[in-house]
Coordinates of C-alpha atoms and ligand atoms in Angstrom, one line a residue:
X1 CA 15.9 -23.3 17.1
X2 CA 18.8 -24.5 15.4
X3 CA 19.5 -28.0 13.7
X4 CA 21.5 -30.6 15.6
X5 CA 25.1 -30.0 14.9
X6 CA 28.0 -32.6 14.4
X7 CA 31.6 -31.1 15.7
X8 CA 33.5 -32.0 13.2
X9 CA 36.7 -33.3 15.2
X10 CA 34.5 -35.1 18.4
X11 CA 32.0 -36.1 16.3
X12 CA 29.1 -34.9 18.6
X13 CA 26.4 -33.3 18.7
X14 CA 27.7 -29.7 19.1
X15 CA 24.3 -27.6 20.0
X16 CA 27.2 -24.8 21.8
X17 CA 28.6 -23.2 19.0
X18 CA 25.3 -22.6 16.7
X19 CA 25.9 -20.7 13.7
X20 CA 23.3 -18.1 12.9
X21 CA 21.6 -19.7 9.9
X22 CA 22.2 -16.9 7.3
X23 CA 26.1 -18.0 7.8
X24 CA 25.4 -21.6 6.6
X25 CA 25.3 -22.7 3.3
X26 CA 23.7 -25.2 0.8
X27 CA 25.6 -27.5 -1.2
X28 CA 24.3 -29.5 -4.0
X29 CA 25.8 -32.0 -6.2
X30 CA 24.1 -32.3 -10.0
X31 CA 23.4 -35.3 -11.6
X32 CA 21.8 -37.8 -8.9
X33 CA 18.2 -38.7 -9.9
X34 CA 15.3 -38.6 -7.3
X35 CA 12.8 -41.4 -6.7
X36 CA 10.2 -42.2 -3.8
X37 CA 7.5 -40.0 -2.3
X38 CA 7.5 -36.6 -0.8
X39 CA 5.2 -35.2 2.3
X40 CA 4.0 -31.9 1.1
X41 CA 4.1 -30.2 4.3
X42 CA 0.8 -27.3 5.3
X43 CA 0.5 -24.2 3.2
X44 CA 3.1 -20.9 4.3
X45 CA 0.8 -19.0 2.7
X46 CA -2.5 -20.3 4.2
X47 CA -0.6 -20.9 7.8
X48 CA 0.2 -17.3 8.4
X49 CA -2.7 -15.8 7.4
X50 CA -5.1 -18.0 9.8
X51 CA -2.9 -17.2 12.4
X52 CA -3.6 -13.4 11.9
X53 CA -7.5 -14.8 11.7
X54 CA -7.2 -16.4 15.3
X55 CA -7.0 -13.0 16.7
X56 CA -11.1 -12.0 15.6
X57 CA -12.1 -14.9 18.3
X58 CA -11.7 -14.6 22.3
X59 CA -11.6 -17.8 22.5
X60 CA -9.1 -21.1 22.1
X61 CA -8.3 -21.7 18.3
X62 CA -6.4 -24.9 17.4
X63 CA -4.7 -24.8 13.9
X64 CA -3.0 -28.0 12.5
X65 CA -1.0 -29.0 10.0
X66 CA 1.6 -25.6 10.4
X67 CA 4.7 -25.7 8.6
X68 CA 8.5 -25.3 10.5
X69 CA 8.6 -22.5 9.0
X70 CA 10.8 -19.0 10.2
X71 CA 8.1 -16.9 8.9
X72 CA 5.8 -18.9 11.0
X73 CA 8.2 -18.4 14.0
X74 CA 8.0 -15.0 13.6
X75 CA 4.4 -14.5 13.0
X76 CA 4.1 -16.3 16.3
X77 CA 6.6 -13.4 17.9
X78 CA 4.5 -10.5 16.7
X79 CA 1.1 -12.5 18.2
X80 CA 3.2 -12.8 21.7
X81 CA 4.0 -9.0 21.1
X82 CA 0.1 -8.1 21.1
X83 CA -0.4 -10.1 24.2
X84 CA -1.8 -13.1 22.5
X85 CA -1.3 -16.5 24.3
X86 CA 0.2 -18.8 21.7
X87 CA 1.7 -22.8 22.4
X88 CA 3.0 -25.0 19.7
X89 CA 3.5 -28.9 19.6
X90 CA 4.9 -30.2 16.5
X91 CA 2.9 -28.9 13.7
X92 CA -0.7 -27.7 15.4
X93 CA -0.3 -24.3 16.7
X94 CA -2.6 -23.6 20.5
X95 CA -4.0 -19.4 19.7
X96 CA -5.8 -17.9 22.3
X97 CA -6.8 -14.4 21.9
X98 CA -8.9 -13.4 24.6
X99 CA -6.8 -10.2 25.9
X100 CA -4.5 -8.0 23.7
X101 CA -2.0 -6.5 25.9
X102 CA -1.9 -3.8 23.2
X103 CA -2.9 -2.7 19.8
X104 CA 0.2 -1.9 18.4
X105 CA 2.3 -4.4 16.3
X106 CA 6.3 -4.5 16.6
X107 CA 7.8 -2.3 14.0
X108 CA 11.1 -4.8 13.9
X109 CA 8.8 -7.9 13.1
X110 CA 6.3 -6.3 11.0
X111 CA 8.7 -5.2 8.7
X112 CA 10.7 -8.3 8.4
X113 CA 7.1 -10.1 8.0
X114 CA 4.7 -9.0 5.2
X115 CA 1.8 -11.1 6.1
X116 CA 1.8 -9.5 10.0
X117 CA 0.3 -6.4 8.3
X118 CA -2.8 -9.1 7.1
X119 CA -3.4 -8.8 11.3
X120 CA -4.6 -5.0 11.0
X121 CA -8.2 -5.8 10.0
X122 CA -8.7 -8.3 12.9
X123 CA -7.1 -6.0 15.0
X124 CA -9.6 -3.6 14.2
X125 CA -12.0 -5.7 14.0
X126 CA -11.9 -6.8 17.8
X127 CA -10.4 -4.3 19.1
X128 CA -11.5 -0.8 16.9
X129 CA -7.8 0.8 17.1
X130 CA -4.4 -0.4 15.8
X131 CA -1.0 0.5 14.5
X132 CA 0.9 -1.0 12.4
X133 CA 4.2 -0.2 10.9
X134 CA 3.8 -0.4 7.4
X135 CA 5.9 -3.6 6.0
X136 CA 7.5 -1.9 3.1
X137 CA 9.1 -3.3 0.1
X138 CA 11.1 -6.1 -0.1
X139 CA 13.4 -8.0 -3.1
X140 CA 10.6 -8.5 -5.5
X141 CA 8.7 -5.1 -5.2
X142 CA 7.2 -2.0 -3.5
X143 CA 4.3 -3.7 -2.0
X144 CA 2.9 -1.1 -1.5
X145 CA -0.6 -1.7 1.1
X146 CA -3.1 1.4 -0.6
X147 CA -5.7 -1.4 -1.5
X148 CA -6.0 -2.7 2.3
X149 CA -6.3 0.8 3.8
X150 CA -8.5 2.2 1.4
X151 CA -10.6 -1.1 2.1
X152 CA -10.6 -0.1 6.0
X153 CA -11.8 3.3 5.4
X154 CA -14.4 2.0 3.1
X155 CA -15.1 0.4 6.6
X156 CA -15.3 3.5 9.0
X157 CA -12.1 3.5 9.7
X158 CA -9.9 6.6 10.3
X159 CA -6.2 6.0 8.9
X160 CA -3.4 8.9 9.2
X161 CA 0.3 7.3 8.2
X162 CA 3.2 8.9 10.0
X163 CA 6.3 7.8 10.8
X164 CA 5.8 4.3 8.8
X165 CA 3.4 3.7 11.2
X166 CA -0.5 3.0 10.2
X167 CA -2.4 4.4 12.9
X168 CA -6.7 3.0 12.4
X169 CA -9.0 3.7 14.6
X170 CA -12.9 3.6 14.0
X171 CA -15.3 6.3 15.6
X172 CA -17.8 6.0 17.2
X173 CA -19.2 4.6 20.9
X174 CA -18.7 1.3 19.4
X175 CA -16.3 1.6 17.6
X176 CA -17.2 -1.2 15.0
X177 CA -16.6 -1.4 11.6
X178 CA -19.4 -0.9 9.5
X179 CA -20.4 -3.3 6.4
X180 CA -19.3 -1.8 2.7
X181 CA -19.4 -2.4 -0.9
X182 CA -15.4 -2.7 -1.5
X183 CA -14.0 -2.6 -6.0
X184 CA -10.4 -3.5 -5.5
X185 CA -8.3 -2.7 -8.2
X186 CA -6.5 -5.5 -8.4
X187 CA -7.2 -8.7 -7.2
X188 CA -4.5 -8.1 -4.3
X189 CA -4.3 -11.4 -2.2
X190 CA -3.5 -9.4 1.2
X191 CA -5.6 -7.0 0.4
X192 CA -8.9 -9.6 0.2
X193 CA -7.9 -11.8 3.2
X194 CA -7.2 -8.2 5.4
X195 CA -10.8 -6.8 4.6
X196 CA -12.2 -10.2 4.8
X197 CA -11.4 -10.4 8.3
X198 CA -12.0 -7.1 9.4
X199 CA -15.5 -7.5 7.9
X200 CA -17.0 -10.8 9.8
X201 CA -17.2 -8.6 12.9
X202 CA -18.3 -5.7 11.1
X203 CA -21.9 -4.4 11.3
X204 CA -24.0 -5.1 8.1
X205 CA -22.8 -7.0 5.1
X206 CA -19.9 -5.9 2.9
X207 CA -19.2 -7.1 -0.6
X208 CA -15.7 -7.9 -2.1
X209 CA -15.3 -7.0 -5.9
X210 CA -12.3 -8.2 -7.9
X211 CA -11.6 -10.1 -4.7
X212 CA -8.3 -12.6 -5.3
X213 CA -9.5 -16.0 -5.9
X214 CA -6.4 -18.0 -4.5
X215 CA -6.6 -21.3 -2.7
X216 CA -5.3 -19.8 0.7
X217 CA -7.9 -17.3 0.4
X218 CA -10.8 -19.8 0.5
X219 CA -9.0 -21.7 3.5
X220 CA -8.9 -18.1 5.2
X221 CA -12.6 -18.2 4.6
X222 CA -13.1 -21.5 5.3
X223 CA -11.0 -21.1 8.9
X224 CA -13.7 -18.2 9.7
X225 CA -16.4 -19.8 8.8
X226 CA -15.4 -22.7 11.2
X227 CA -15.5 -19.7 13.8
X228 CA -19.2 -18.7 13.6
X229 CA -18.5 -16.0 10.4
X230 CA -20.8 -15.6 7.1
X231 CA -18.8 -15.5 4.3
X232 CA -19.6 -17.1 0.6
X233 CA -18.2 -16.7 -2.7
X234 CA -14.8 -17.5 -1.8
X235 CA -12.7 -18.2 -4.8
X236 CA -14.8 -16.2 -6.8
X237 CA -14.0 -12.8 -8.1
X238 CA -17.2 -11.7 -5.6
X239 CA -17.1 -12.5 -1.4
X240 CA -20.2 -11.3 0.8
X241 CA -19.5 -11.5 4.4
X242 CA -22.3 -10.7 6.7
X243 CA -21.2 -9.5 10.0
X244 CA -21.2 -11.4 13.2
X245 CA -21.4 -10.0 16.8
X246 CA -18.6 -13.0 18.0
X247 CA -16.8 -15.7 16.3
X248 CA -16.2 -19.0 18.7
X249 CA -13.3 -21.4 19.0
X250 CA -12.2 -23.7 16.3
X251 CA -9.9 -27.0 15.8
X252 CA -9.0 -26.2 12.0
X253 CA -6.4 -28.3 9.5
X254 CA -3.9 -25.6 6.6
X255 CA -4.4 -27.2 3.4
X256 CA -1.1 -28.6 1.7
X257 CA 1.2 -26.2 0.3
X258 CA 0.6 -25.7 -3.6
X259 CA 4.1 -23.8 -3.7
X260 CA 6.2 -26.4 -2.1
X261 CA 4.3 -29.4 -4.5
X262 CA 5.1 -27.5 -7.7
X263 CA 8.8 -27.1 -6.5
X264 CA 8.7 -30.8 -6.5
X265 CA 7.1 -31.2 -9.6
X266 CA 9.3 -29.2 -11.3
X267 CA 12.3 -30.8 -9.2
X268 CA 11.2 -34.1 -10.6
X269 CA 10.8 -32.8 -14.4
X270 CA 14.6 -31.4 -14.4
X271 CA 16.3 -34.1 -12.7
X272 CA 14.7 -36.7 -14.9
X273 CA 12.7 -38.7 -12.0
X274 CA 9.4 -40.4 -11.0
X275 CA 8.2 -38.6 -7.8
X276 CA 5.1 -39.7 -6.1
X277 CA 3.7 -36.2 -4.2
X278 CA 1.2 -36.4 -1.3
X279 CA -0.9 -34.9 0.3
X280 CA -2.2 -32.1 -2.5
X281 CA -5.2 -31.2 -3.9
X282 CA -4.6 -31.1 -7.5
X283 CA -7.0 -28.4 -8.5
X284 CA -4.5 -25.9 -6.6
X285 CA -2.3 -26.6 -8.9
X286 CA -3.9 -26.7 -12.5
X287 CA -2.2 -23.9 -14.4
X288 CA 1.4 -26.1 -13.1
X289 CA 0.4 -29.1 -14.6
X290 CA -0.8 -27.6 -17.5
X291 CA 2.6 -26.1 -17.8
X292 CA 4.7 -29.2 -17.1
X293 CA 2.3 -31.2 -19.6
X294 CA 2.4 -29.0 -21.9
X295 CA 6.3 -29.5 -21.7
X296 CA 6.3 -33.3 -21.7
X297 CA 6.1 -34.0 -18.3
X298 CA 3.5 -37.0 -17.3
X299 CA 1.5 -36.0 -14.0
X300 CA -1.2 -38.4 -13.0
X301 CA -3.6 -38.3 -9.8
X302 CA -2.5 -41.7 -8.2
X303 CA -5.0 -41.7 -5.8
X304 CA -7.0 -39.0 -3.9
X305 CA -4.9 -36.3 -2.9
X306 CA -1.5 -37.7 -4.9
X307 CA 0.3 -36.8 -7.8
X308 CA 2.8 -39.4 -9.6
X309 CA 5.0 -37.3 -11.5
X310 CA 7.2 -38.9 -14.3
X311 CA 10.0 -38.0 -16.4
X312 CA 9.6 -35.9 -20.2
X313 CA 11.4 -37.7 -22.9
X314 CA 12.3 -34.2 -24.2
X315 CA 11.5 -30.9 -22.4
X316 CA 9.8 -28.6 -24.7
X317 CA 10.3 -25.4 -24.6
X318 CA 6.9 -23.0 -22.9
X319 CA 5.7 -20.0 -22.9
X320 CA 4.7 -18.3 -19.3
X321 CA 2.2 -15.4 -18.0
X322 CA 2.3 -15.0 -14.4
X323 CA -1.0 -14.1 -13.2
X324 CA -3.6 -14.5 -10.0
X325 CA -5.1 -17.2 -9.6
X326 CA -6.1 -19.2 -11.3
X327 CA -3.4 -18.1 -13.6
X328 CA 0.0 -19.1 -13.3
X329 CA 1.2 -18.2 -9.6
X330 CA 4.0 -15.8 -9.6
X331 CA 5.4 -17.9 -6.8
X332 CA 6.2 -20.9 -9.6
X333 CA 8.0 -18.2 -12.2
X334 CA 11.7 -18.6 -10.4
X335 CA 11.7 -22.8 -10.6
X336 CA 10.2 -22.8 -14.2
X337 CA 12.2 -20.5 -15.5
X338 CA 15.6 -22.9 -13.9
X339 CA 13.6 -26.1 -16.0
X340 CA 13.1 -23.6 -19.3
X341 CA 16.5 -22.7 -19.0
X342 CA 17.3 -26.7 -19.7
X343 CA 14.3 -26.8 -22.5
X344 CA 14.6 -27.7 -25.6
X345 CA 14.2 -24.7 -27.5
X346 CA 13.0 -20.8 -26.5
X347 CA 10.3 -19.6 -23.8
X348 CA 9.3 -16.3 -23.1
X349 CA 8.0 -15.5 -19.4
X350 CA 6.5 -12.5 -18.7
X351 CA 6.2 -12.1 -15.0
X352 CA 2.9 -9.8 -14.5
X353 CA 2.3 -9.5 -11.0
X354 CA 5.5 -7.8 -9.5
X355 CA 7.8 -5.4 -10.9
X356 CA 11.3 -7.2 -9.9
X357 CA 10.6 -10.7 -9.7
X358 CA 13.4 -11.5 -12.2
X359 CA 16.5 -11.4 -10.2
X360 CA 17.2 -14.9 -9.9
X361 CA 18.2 -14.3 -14.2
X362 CA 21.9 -13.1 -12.8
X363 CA 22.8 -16.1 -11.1
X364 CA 21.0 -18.7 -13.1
X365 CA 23.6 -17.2 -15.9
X366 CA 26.1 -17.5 -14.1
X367 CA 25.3 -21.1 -14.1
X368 CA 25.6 -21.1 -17.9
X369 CA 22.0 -20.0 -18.7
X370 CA 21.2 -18.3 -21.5
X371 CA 18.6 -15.7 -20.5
X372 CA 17.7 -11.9 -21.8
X373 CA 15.6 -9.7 -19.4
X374 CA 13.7 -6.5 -21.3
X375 CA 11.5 -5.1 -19.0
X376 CA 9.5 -7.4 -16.7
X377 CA 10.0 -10.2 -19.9
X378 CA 13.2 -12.8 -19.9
X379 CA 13.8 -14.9 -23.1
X380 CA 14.9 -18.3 -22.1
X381 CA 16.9 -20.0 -24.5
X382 CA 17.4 -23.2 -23.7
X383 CA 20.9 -24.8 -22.8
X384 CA 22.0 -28.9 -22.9
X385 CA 23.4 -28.6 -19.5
X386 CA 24.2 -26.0 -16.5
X387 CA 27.4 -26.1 -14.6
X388 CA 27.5 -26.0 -10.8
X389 CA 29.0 -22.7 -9.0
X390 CA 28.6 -20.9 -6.4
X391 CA 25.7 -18.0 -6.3
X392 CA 23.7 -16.0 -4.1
X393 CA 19.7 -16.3 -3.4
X394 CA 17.8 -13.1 -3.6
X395 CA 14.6 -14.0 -2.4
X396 CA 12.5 -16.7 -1.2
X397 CA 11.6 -18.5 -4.7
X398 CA 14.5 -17.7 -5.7
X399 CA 16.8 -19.6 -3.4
X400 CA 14.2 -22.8 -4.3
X401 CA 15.1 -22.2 -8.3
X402 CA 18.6 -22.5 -7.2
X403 CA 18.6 -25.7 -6.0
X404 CA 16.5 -27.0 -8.6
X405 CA 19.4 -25.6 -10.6
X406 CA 22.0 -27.2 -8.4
X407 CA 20.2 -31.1 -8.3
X408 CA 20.4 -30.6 -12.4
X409 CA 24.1 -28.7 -12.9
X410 CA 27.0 -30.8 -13.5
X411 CA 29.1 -30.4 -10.7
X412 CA 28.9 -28.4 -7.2
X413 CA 26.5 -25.5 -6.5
X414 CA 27.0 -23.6 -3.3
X415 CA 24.1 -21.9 -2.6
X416 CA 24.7 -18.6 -0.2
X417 CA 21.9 -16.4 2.2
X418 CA 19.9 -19.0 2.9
X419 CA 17.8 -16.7 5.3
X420 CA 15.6 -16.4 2.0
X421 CA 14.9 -20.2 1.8
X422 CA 13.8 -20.9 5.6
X423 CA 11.3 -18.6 5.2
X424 CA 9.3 -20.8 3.0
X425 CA 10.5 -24.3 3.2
X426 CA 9.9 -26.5 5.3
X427 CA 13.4 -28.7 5.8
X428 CA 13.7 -28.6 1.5
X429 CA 17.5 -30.0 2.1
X430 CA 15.8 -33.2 4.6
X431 CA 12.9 -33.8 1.9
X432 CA 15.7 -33.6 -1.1
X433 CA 18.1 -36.2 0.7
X434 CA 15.4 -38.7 1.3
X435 CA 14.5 -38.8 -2.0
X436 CA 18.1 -39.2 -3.3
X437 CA 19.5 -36.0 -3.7
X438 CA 23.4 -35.0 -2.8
X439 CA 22.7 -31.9 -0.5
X440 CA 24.0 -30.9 2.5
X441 CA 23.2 -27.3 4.6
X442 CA 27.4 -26.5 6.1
X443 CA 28.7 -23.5 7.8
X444 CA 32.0 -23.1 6.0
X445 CA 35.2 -20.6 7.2
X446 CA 36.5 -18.0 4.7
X447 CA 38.7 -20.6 2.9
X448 CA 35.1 -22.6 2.4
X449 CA 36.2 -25.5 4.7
X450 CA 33.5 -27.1 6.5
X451 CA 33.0 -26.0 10.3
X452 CA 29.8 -26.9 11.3
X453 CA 27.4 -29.7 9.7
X454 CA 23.7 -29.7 10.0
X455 CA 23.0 -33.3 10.8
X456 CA 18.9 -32.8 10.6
X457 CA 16.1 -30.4 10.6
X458 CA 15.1 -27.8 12.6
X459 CA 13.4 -24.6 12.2
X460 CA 16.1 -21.9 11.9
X461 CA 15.2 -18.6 12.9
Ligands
EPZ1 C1 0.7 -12.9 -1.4 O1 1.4 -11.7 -1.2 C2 1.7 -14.0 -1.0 N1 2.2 -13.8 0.3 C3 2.9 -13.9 -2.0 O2 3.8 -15.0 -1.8 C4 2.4 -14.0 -3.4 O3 3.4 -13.9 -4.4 C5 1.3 -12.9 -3.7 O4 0.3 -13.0 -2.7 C6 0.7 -13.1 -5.1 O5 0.1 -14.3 -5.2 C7 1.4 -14.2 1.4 O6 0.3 -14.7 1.2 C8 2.0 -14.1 2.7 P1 -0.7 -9.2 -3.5 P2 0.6 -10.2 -1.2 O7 -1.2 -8.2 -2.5 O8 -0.7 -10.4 -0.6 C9 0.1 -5.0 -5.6 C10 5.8 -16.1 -1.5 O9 6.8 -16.3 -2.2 N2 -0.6 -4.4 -4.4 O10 -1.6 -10.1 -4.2 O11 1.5 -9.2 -0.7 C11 1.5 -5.6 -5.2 O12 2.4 -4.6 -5.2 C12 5.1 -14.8 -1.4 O13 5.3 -17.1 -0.8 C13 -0.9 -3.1 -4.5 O14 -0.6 -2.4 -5.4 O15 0.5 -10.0 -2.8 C14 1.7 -6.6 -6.2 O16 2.3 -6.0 -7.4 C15 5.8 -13.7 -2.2 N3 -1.5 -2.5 -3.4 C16 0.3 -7.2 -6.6 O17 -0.6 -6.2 -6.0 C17 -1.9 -3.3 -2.3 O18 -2.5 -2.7 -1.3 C18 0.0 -8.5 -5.9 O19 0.2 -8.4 -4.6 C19 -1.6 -4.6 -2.3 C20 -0.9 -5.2 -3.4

């Protein structure tokens, strides 16, 4: 779906001519403060994964509260691909996976879409075979998938890999999955919510050490548990899920996205603003504003569920350690490093949980930041002011820490491949506006005259 066009010489709504999204462009003009309150929209993270959990029932599953997201768009193609009957109105997604047409997940989605792998232990689950084309790496690392497969065979099931393909099938006349006692080495988010769901339909009771303890991972939990599953000890380091024969249908609500509020946050600390944030659920985001406190940013609960956010007198410089949860999400390191770099004074971040989550350093210097990258470490020095340019998002988190970049630069920032940002954010450029912000999203020709001006939101695939 594509966002209403205006021509620009009738003046109409031109819906013909479409660009493709990744031709458009952001533009953002520094130095206009933000004020008012924000709609955090449902969790990316949390929506894509319950979608993946709607397969393990046969019957309807309502989720609500679904971001516009592409990612979501495209989960939904690769749950059409398996046969699955999916509807959506507005933000609550209609899943109803009675009958699989097949086992065997696009290769062209799956790899453009980490989180479709997540669907190989329902898959399995329901159905005892699968293949899935492995998702491989993307910008910010290998991610490599070693911790969900060894989970499955843990499980009973057989894995060969050929051809980038995961072929899993379980033996047996039943072909169920059996209940195990599962170390993983590191608390791999995937990982957890894959062998979670492949283990509430599994026979017997199977254990999850060094499990992740991330917010979407208890909503995962929480979403099978509305289904008829057995699972406690989400959000601890230690899940027990006791199989079930069936799970049942389910009306279920995606918690708020902790991502998209600490973008805000941190869009409110570098432009100098008073946000109000709603809804969130503050202990989400702890280790953020911990961070923002610690650099002189004032964040108080208003009222259940809202965050006022208001401006530091000074930003301090801070130190940062990405970790999982409840350490500091690895998914915040891109925006804090755009405030740091406007700090008063040096931070060190150290970005822990992938191995080339930094790349948003070479255009953030080209903004006039002054940054040093040894290793998987970047020494922020901080600057009085950035100046506005043009520059080139790399990946997801990244495009978001260039516009917080942009709203604070002095000038113009033209923000290219915004394919990166409509993966994760839902309408950023509407929510910015209407809290005061200059941005527009503009298809521009070779001589970077405007040709095409998106006049609201949509969902850009
Ligand atoms: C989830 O990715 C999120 N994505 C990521 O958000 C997030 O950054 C990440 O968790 C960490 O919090 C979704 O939930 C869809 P991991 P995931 O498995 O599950 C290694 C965003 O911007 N690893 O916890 O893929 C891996 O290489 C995205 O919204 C293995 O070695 O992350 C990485 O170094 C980006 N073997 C580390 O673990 C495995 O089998 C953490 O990965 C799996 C992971």
């Amino acid at each position: 779906m594509e966002g209403r066009l205006i021509n620009p010489v009738s003046g109409l709504p031109d819906t013909k001519n479409a660009p493709e999204a990744d031709s458009s462009v952001l533009r953002v003009w520094g130095g206009h403060s933000l004020r008012g309150h924000v709609k955090i929209s449902g969790a990316k993270n949390s929506a894509l994964v319950l979608m993946t959990g709607a397969l393990l029932c046969s019957e309807d599953c309502r989720i609500r509260n679904v971001p516009r997201l592409a990612d979501v768009e495209r989960m939904a193609q690769v749950l059409s691909a398996l046969g699955i009957k999916i509807h959506r109105n507005g933000e609550t997604l209609d899943i109803n996976a009675k009958d699989f047409t097949t086992s065997k997940a696009p290769y062209e989605l799956v790899t453009q879409l980490r989180a479709s792998f997540f669907a190989i232990g329902a898959i399995l689950a329901r159905l005892g075979v699968a293949q899935m084309p492995l998702p491989g790496g993307c910008a910010i690392g290998a991610r490599p998938v070693d911790l969900h497969v060894r989970g499955l065979q843990a499980m009973g099931a057989e894995v060969q890999i050929e051809h980038g393909i995961c072929n899993a099938h379980v033996p047996g006349s039943n072909r169920r999955l059996k209940g195990a006692k599962i170390y993983l080495d590191s608390p791999s988010v995937g990982a957890t919510e894959t062998l979670m769901m492949a283990a509430t339909l599994a026979d017997g009771e199977t254990i999850l050490d060094n499990a992740a303890r991330e917010p979407e991972v208890v909503d995962l939990a929480n979403f099978c548990n509305s289904m008829g599953a057995k699972i406690t000890g989400a959000g601890t380091s230690t899940i027990t899920i006791l199989g079930v024969s069936k799970l049942h249908s389910t009306d279920y609500e995606v918690i708020p996205d902790r991502i998209e509020a600490g973008t805000f946050l941190t869009a409110a600390a570098i432009t100098h603003s008073e946000l109000l944030l709603s809804p969130v659920i503050p202990e989400h985001l702890l280790p953020v504003i911990a961070k923002l406190q610690e650099m002189g940013v004032n964040i108080v609960e208003e009222a259940p569920n809202c965050l006022r956010v208001m401006p530091a007198e000074v930003l301090k410089a801070a130190d940062i350690q990405t970790l999982p949860h409840p350490g500091f999400p690895t998914d915040m390191q891109a925006q804090f490093m755009t405030l740091l770099a406007l700090a008063d004074g040096d931070s060190l971040i150290n970005e822990t949980v992938f191995e080339n989550r930094l790349q948003h350093v070479a255009e953030l210097k080209r903004m006039g930041a002054n940054i040093r990258v040894k290793g998987n470490h970047a020494i922020v020095e901080g600057v009085p002011l950035l100046s506005g340019a043009t520059v080139t998002a790399t990946d997801l988190r990244a495009s978001a820490a260039l516009v917080l970049a942009g709203l604070a630069a002095q000038g113009k920032t033209t923000i290219q491949d915004l394919h990166h940002l409509d993966r994760g954010y839902d309408c950023l450029e509407a929510k910015m506006r209407n809290l005061g912000a200059k941005i527009e999203r503009v298809r521009v020709n070779a001589e970077g005259e405007t040709v095409y001006r998106y006049a609201d939101e949509a969902v850009r695939v």
